[in-house]
XYZ file of C-alpha atoms in Angstrom:
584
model
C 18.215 -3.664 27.518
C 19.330 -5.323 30.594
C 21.245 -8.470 30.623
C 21.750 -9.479 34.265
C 20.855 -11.808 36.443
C 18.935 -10.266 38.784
C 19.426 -9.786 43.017
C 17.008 -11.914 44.743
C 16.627 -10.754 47.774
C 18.377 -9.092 51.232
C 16.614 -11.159 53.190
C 16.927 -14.533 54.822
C 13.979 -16.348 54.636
C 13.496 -18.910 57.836
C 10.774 -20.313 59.893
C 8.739 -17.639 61.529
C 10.717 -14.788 59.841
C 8.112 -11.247 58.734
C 9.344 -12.019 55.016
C 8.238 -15.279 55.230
C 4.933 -14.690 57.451
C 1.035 -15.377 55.382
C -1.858 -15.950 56.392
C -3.094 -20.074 55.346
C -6.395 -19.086 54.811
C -7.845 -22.599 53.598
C -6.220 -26.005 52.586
C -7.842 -29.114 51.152
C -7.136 -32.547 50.347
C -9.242 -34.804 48.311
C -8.531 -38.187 48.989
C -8.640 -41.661 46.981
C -9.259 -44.840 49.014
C -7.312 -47.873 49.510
C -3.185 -47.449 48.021
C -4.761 -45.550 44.123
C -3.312 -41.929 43.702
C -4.606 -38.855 42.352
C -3.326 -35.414 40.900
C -4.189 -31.521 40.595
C -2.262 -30.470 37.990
C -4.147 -26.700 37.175
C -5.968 -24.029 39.353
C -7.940 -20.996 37.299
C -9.694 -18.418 40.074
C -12.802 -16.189 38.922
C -14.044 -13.199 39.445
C -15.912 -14.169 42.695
C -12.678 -15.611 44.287
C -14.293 -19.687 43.258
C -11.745 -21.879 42.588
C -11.841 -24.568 40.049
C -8.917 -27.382 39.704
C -7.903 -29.755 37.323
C -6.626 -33.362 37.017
C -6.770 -37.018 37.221
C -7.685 -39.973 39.481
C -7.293 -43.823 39.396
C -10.231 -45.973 40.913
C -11.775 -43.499 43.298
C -11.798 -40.301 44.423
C -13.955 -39.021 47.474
C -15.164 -35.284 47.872
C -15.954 -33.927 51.033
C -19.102 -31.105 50.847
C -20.283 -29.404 53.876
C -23.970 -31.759 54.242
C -21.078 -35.482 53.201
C -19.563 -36.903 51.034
C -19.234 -38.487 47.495
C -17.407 -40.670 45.487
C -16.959 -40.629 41.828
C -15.385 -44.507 40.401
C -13.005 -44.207 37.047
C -14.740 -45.449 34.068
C -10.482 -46.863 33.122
C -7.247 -46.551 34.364
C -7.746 -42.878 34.886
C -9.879 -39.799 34.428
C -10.318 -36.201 34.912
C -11.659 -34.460 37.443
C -12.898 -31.071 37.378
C -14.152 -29.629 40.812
C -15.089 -26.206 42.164
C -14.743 -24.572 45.656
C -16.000 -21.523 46.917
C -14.524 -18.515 48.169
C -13.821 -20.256 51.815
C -12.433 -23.270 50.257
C -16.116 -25.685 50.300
C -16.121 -28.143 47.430
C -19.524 -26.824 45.811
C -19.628 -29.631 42.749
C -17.444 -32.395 40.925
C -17.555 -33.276 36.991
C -15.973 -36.582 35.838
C -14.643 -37.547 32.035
C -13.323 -40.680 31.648
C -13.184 -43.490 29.189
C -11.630 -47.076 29.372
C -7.938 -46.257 29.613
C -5.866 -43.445 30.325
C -7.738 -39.643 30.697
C -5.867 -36.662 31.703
C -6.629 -32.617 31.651
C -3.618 -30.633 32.556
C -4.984 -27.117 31.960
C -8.116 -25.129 33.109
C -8.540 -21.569 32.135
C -12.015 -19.173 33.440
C -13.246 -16.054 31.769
C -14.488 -12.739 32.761
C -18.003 -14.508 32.317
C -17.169 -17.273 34.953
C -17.121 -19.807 31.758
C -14.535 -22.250 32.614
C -12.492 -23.699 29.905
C -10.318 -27.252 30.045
C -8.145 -29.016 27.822
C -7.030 -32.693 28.186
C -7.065 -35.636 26.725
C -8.365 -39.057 26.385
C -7.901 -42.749 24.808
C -10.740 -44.272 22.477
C -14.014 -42.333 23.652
C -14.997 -41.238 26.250
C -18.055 -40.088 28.923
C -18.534 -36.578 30.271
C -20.486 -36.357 33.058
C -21.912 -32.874 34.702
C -24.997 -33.008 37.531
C -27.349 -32.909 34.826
C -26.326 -35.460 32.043
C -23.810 -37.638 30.341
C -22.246 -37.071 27.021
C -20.457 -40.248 25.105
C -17.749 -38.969 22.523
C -16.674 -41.155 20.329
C -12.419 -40.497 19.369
C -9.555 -42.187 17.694
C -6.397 -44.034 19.078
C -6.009 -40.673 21.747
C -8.364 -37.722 21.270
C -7.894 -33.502 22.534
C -10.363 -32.467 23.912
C -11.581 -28.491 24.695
C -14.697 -28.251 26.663
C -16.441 -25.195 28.200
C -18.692 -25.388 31.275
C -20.911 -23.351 32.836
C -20.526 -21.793 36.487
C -22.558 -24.071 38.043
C -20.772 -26.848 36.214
C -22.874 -28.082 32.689
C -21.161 -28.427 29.841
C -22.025 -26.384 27.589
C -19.841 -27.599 24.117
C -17.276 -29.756 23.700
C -14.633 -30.100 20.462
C -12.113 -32.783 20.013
C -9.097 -33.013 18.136
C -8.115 -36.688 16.543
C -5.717 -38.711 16.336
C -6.100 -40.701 12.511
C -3.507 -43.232 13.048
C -5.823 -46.090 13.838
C -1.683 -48.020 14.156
C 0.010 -49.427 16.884
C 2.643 -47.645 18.506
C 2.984 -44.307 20.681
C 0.313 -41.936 18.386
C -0.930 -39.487 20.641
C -2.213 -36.003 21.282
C -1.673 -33.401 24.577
C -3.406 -30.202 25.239
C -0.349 -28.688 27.415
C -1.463 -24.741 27.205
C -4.721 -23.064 26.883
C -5.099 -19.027 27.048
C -8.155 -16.634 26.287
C -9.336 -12.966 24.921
C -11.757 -11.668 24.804
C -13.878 -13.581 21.827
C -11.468 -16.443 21.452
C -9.591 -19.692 23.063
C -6.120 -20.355 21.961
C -4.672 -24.047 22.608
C -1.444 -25.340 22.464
C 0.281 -28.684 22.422
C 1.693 -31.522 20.611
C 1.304 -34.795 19.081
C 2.593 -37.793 17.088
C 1.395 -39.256 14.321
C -1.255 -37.758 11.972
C -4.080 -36.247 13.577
C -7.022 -33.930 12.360
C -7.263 -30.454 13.769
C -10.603 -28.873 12.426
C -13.717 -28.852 14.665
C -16.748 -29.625 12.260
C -16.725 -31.621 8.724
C -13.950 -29.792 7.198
C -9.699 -31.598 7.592
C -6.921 -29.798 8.820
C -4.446 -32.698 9.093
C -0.719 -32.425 10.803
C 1.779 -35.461 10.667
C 4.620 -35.533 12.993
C 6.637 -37.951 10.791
C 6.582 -42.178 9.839
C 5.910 -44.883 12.906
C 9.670 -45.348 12.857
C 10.401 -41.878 13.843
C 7.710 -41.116 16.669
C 8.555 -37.705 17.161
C 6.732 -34.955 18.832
C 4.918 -31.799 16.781
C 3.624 -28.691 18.408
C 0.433 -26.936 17.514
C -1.284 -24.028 18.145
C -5.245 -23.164 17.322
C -7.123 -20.152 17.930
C -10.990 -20.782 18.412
C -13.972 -19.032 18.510
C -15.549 -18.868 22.475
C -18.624 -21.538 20.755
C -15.518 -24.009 19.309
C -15.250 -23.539 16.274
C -11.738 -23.023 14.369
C -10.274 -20.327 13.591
C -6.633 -21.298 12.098
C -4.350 -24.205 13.220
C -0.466 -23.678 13.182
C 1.678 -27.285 13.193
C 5.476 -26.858 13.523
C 8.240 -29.904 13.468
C 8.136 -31.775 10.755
C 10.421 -34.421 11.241
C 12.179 -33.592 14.329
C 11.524 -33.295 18.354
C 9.137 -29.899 19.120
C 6.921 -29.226 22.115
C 4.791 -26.462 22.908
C 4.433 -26.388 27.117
C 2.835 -22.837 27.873
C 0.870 -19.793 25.541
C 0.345 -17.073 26.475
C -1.442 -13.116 24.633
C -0.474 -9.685 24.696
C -3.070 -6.842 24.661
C -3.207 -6.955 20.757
C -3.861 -10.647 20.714
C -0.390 -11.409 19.788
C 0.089 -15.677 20.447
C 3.566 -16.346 22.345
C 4.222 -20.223 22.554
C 7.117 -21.588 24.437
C 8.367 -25.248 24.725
C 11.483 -27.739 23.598
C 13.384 -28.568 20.533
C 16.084 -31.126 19.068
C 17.925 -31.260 16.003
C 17.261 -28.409 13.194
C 13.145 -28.196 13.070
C 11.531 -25.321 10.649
C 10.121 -22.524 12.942
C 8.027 -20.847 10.209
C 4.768 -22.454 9.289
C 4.128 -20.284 6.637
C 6.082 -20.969 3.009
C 9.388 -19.380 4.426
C 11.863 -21.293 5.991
C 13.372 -20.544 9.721
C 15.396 -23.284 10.462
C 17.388 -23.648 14.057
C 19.644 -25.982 15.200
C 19.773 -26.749 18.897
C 22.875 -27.288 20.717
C 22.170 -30.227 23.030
C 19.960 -32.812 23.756
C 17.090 -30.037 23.734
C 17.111 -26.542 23.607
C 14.081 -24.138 24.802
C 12.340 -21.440 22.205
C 9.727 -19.330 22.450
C 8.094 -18.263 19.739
C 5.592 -15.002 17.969
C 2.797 -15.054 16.157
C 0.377 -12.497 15.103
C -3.254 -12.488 15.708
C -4.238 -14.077 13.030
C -1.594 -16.601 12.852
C 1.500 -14.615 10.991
C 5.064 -15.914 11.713
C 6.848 -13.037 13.782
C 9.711 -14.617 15.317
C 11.340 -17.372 17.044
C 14.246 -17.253 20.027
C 16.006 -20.211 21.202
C 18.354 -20.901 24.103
C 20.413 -23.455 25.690
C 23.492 -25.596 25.928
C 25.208 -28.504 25.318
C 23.263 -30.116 27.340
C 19.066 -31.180 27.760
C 17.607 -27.682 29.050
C 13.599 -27.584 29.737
C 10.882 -24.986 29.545
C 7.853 -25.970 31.968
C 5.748 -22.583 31.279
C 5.273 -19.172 30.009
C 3.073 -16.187 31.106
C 2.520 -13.126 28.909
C 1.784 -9.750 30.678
C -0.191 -7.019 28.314
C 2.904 -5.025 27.051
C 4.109 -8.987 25.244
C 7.096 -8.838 28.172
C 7.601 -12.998 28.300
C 8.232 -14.580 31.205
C 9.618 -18.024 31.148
C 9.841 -20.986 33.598
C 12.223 -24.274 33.172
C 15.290 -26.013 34.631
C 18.345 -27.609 33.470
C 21.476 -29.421 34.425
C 25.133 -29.174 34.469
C 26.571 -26.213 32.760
C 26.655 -23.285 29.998
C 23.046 -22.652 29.408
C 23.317 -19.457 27.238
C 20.105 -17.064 27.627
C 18.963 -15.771 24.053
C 20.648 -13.101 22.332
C 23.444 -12.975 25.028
C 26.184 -15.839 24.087
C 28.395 -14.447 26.967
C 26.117 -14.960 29.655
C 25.358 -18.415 30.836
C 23.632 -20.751 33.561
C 25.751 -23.266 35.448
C 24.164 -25.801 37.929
C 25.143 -25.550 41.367
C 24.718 -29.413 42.366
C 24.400 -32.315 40.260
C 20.789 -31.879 39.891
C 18.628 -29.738 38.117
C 18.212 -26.321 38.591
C 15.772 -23.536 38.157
C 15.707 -20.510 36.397
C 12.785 -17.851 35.206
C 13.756 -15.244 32.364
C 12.198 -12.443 30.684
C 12.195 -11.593 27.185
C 10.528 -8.427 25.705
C 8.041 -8.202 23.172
C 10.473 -7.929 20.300
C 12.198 -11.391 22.092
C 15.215 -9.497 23.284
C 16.703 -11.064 27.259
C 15.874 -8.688 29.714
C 17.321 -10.736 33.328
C 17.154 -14.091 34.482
C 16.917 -15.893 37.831
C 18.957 -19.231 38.966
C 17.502 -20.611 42.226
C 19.307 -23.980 43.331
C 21.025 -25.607 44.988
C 22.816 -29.009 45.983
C 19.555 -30.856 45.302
C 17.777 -30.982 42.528
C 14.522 -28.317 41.910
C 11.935 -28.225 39.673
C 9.356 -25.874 38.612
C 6.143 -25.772 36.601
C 4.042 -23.518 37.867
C 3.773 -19.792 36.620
C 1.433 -16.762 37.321
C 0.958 -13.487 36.955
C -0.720 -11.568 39.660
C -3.039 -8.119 38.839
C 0.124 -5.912 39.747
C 2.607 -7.783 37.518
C 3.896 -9.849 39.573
C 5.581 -13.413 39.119
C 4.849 -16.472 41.181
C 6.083 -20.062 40.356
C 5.831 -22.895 42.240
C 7.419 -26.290 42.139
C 9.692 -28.298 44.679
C 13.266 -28.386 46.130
C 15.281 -31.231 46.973
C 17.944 -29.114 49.725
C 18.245 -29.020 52.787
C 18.590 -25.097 52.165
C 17.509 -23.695 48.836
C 19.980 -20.894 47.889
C 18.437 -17.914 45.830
C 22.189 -16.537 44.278
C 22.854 -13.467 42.180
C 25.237 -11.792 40.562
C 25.665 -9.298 43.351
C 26.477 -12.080 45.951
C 22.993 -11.669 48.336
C 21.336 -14.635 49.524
C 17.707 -15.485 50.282
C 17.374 -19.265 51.843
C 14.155 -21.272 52.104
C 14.633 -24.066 54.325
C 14.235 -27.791 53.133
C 14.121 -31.151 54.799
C 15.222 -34.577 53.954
C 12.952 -34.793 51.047
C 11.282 -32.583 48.752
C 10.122 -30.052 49.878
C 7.104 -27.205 48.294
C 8.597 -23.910 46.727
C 6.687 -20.839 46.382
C 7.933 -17.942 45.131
C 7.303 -14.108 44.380
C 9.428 -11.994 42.141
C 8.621 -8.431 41.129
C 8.719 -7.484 37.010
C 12.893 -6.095 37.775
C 12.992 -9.720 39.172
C 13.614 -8.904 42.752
C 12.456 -11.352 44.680
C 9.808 -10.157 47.293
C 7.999 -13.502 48.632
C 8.793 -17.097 49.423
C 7.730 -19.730 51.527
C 7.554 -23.601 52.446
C 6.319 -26.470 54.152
C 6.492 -26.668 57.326
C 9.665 -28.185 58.161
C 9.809 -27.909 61.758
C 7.306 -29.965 62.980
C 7.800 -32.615 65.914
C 5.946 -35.495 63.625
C 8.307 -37.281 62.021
C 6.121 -38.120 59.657
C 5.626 -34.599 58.521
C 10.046 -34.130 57.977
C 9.501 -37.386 55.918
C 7.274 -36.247 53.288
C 7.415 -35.604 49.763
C 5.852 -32.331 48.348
C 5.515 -31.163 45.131
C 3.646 -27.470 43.680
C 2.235 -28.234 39.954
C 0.364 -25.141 39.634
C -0.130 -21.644 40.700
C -2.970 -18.777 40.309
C -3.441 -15.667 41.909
C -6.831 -13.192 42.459
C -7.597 -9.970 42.353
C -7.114 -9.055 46.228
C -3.527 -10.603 45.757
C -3.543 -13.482 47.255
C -1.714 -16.950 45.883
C -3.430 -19.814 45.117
C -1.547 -23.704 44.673
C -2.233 -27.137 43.769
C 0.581 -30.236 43.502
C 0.055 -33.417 45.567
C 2.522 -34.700 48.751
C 2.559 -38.337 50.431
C 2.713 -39.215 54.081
C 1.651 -36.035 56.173
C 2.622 -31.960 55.695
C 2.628 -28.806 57.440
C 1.369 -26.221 54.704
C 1.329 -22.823 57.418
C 5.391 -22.147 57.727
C 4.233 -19.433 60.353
C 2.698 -20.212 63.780
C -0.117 -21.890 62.679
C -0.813 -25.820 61.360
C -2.465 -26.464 58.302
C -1.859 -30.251 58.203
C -2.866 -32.997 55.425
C -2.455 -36.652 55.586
C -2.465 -38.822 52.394
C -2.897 -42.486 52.236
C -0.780 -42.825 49.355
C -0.135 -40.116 46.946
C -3.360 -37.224 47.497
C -3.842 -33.654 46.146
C -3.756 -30.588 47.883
C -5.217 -27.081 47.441
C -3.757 -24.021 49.472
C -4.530 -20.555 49.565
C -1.733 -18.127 51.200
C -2.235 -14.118 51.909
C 1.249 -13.133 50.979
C 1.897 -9.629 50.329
C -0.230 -6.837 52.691
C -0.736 -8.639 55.587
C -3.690 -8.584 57.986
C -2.176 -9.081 60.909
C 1.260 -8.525 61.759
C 3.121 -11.503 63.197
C 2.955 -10.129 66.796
C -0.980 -9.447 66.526
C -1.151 -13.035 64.922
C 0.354 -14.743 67.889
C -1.463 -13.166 70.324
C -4.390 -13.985 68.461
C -3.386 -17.678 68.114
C -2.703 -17.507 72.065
C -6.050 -16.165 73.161
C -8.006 -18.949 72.003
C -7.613 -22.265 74.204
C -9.571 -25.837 73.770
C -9.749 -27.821 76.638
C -9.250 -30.287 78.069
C -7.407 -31.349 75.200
C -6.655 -34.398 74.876
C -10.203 -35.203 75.865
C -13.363 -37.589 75.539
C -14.991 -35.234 73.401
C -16.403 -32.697 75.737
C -14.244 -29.715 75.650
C -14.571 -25.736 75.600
C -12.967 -23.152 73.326
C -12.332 -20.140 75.130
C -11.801 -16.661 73.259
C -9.758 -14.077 75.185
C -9.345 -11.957 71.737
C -11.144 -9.086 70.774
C -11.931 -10.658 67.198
C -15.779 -11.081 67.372
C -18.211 -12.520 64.596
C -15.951 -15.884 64.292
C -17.434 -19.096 62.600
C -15.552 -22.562 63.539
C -15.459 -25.791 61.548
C -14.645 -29.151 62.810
C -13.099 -31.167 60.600
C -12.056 -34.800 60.694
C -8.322 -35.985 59.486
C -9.721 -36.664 56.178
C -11.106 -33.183 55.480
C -14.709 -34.139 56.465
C -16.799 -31.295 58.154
C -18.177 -32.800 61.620
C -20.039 -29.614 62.717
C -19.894 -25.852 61.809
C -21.181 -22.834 64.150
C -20.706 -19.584 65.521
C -18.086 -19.011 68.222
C -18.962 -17.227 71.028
C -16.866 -16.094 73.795
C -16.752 -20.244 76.074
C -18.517 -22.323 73.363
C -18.759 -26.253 74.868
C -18.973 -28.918 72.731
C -19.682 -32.098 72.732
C -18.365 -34.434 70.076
C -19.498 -37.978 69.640
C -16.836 -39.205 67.357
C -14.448 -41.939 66.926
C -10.936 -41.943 68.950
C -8.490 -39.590 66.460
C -7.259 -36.153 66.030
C -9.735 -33.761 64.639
C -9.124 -29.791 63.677
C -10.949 -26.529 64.329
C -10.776 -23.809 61.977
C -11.736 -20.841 63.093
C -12.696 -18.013 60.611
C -14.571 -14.703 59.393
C -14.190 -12.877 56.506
C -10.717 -11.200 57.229
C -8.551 -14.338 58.656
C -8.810 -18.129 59.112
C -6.374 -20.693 61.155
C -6.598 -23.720 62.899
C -6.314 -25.805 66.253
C -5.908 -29.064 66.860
C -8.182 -31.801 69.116
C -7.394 -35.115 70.085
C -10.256 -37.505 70.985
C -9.158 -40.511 72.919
């Protein structure tokens, strides 16, 4: 057993260094009018490299598709949005549920059948709304929902879970984890009050406690891939307990992760496993079987509040955990002599791993004097671990115990964090925003990474949302996004075996010139490279395609479009990056 914490890298990552080199091959904002905000908060990627997201909107949300664009209006305050893009990044449909209040889905799965899988939640009833039809579900005071949709976006079932409070005060129910197999769905999440968890006429009823005590269950249930129930586990009783990530070993063992307080009973069954935390909240993750048996249950953290985001389970039931904390003496599982202090005053980040038996294998710390956050988690085909989240430093320090550094550079204010670690936990990716840019605009921004997914080829997928205007492309190239108030983004990076090397890349940015530029909107790209078979998009500052072609070796065009900066991607099958125009 190893009980280190780990060497991140012998490297310094910096602006336009080979370690932190990739290849931006798409990025997309969708954009709500006017000052309302919107947020992706999940990514799932199938097997033909689409991309679906998750999340929620206030008001209005406009889609840009290759032929316009659309707007979907919120039935309430918010509602969820559900959207797929191809392989090249093109928005190829948008599904809407929403009610009159407050709607939210926070997790998207997709299986080896492109059937795509959401959990979320809404308040009172609500309508779901494919291309095809709309589907009113009635619900209590807040209502789970599971739905799964087709590929080309129906739904085809959808199962609730409800609350049965019908009483004022904070009852409620979150779907914060969803995982597959290959016959079943397992969900995880939490609630207050007393709410029923069977799908059909049958009652499987949890209560977290009276309306004086408001605190938090978690639950787990296994389903069948046409919603119905298999088993529901409910764990808490009377005291603060939170399930944030699941996650299945190659037997179908369930691993559930999340936060505790006081001295909750970990068994569901008619034993008794009772744990005390040590602070404010503690983290645990805990073991079932596949049909719902109490394994066990391991618990970590100190005297003060300590926060699991995320877990992801590889096929051998190694666990790999994702959280922060503050302050001092976070003790990892099983190891009381080895603990976590903060660096700043802020939070931190670490990301563990536990075996299948729950015993501490290594941890990582990355922070700094700034406070960073993570929720984001994936594992890519290889084993590999990516997270993604934000940093507050002007320099994000990656520290071990063997004193070697690896430093993403910040700005002002936050700033996006992506970051690869092998399964030894050596660090072996990492990259930014682009910080460097002459805009200051750009160094004023806020960005944040909620989610992460990878595909099969390797490549790293995120979502989060930013304000003001970002760089995503750290290397030579732009990938810019501007927000009118707080706006989504979707990025896909090429990290790992890279197609070009940085040399070949910035030759290959060189040897294609627009000009004049700035211009009236006649101007001529010129290709010097040796790259044939290119396609170009034009693209106003909002994301919206103004014409798409094939690039030949002095292609003239003549744009008759508003005064403004514009961008030209230019792409095949192998690479895609971008140029800007100015149209005065």
């Amino acid at each position: 057993m190893q009980n280190q914490i780990i060497s991140l890298s012998l490297f310094i990552i910096l602006f336009g260094t080979e370690l932190n080199s990739q290849n931006v091959y798409w990025s997309h904002s969708l954009r709500s009018s006017d000052d309302h905000s919107y947020e992706i908060l999940d990514i799932a990627i199938d097997s033909q490299l689409n991309v679906y997201t998750v999340g929620y909107f206030e008001e209005d949300l406009v889609f840009s598709f290759i032929d316009g664009q659309d707007t979907i209006m919120s039935f309430g305050n918010q509602d969820v949005f559900i959207s797929k893009h191809d392989s090249l990044g093109y928005l190829l449909w948008v599904n809407q549920i929403g009610g009159g209040s407050d709607d939210k889905a926070r997790r998207i799965i997709v299986s080896d059948m492109n059937k795509i899988y959401v959990g979320g939640h809404f308040t009172g009833g609500a309508i779901f709304v494919d291309a095809d039809s709309e589907t009113e579900i009635e619900g209590g005071n807040k209502s789970g929902f599971i739905v799964e949709i087709s590929a080309s976006g129906n739904f085809n079932w959808i199962s609730t879970v409800d609350d049965l409070s019908n009483l004022d005060g904070p009852y409620e129910i979150e779907i914060t984890a969803l995982e597959q197999d290959s016959k079943n769905l397992y969900v995880g999440g939490w609630y207050r009050g007393e709410v029923d968890f069977d799908i059909g006429p049958g009652e499987y009823i949890g209560n977290s406690g009276s309306s004086s005590n408001f605190s938090r269950n978690t639950f787990v249930k296994k389903l069948s891939k046409n919603g119905s129930q298999k088993f529901t586990r409910s764990i808490g009783d009377w005291t603060d307990l939170v399930c944030y990530g699941i996650g299945l070993d190659s037997l179908s063992n369930i691993y559930y992760g999340g936060i505790f307080s006081d001295n909750p009973d970990f068994n569901a069954g008619v034993d008794i496993d009772t744990i005390s935390s040590k602070g404010a909240s503690d983290c645990f993750i805990q073991k079932l079987d596949s049909i719902g048996n109490y394994i066990w249950t391991k618990t970590w953290g100190g005297e003060h509040a300590e926060f699991i985001t995320n877990i992801e389970v590889d096929k051998h039931g190694n666990i790999f955990s994702l959280g922060y904390f503050q302050f001092e003496g976070e003790v990892m599982p099983g190891v009381e002599t080895l603990s976590l202090d903060a660096i700043g005053t802020g939070f931190d980040i670490y990301l563990s791993k536990l075996d299948s038996q729950g015993e501490f294998n290594w941890v990582n710390q990355i922070g700094d004097n700034g406070s960073e956050y993570a929720e984001g988690l994936s594992l890519d085909y290889h084993g590999n671990i990516y997270l993604t989240g934000r940093f507050g430093s002007q320099e994000l320090a990656f520290t071990s115990s063997t004193n070697e550094t690896c430093i993403l550079e910040g700005q002002n204010h936050t700033s996006l964090l992506v970051a690869g670690f092998n399964q030894m936990g050596d660090f072996i990716w990492g990259t930014t925003n682009d910080n460097h840019y002459a805009d200051p605009n750009i160094n004023e921004s806020n960005i944040y990474g909620a989610n992460i997914s990878t595909d099969v080829n390797g490549d790293v997928y995120v979502v989060g949302d930013y304000n003001r205007t970002v760089d995503l492309d750290a290397s030579i190239g732009q990938s810019i996004l501007v927000a009118d108030n707080v706006d989504g983004f979707i990025v896909k990076f090429h990290p790992i075996k890279e197609l070009l090397s940085d040399i070949e890349n910035h030759e290959l940015y060189s040897n294609f010139s627009i000009y004049p530029n700035p211009s009236n909107g006649n101007v001529s790209i010129i290709n010097k490279s040796k790259v044939d078979k290119l396609n170009y998009i034009i693209l106003d500052i909002n994301g919206r395609v103004i014409k798409k072609s094939i690039l030949n070796t002095n292609t003239k065009i003549d744009l008759d479009v508003s005064s403004g900066i514009y961008f030209v991607q230019f792409y095949n099958k192998d690479r895609r990056f971008t140029k800007k125009i100015i149209i005065h």
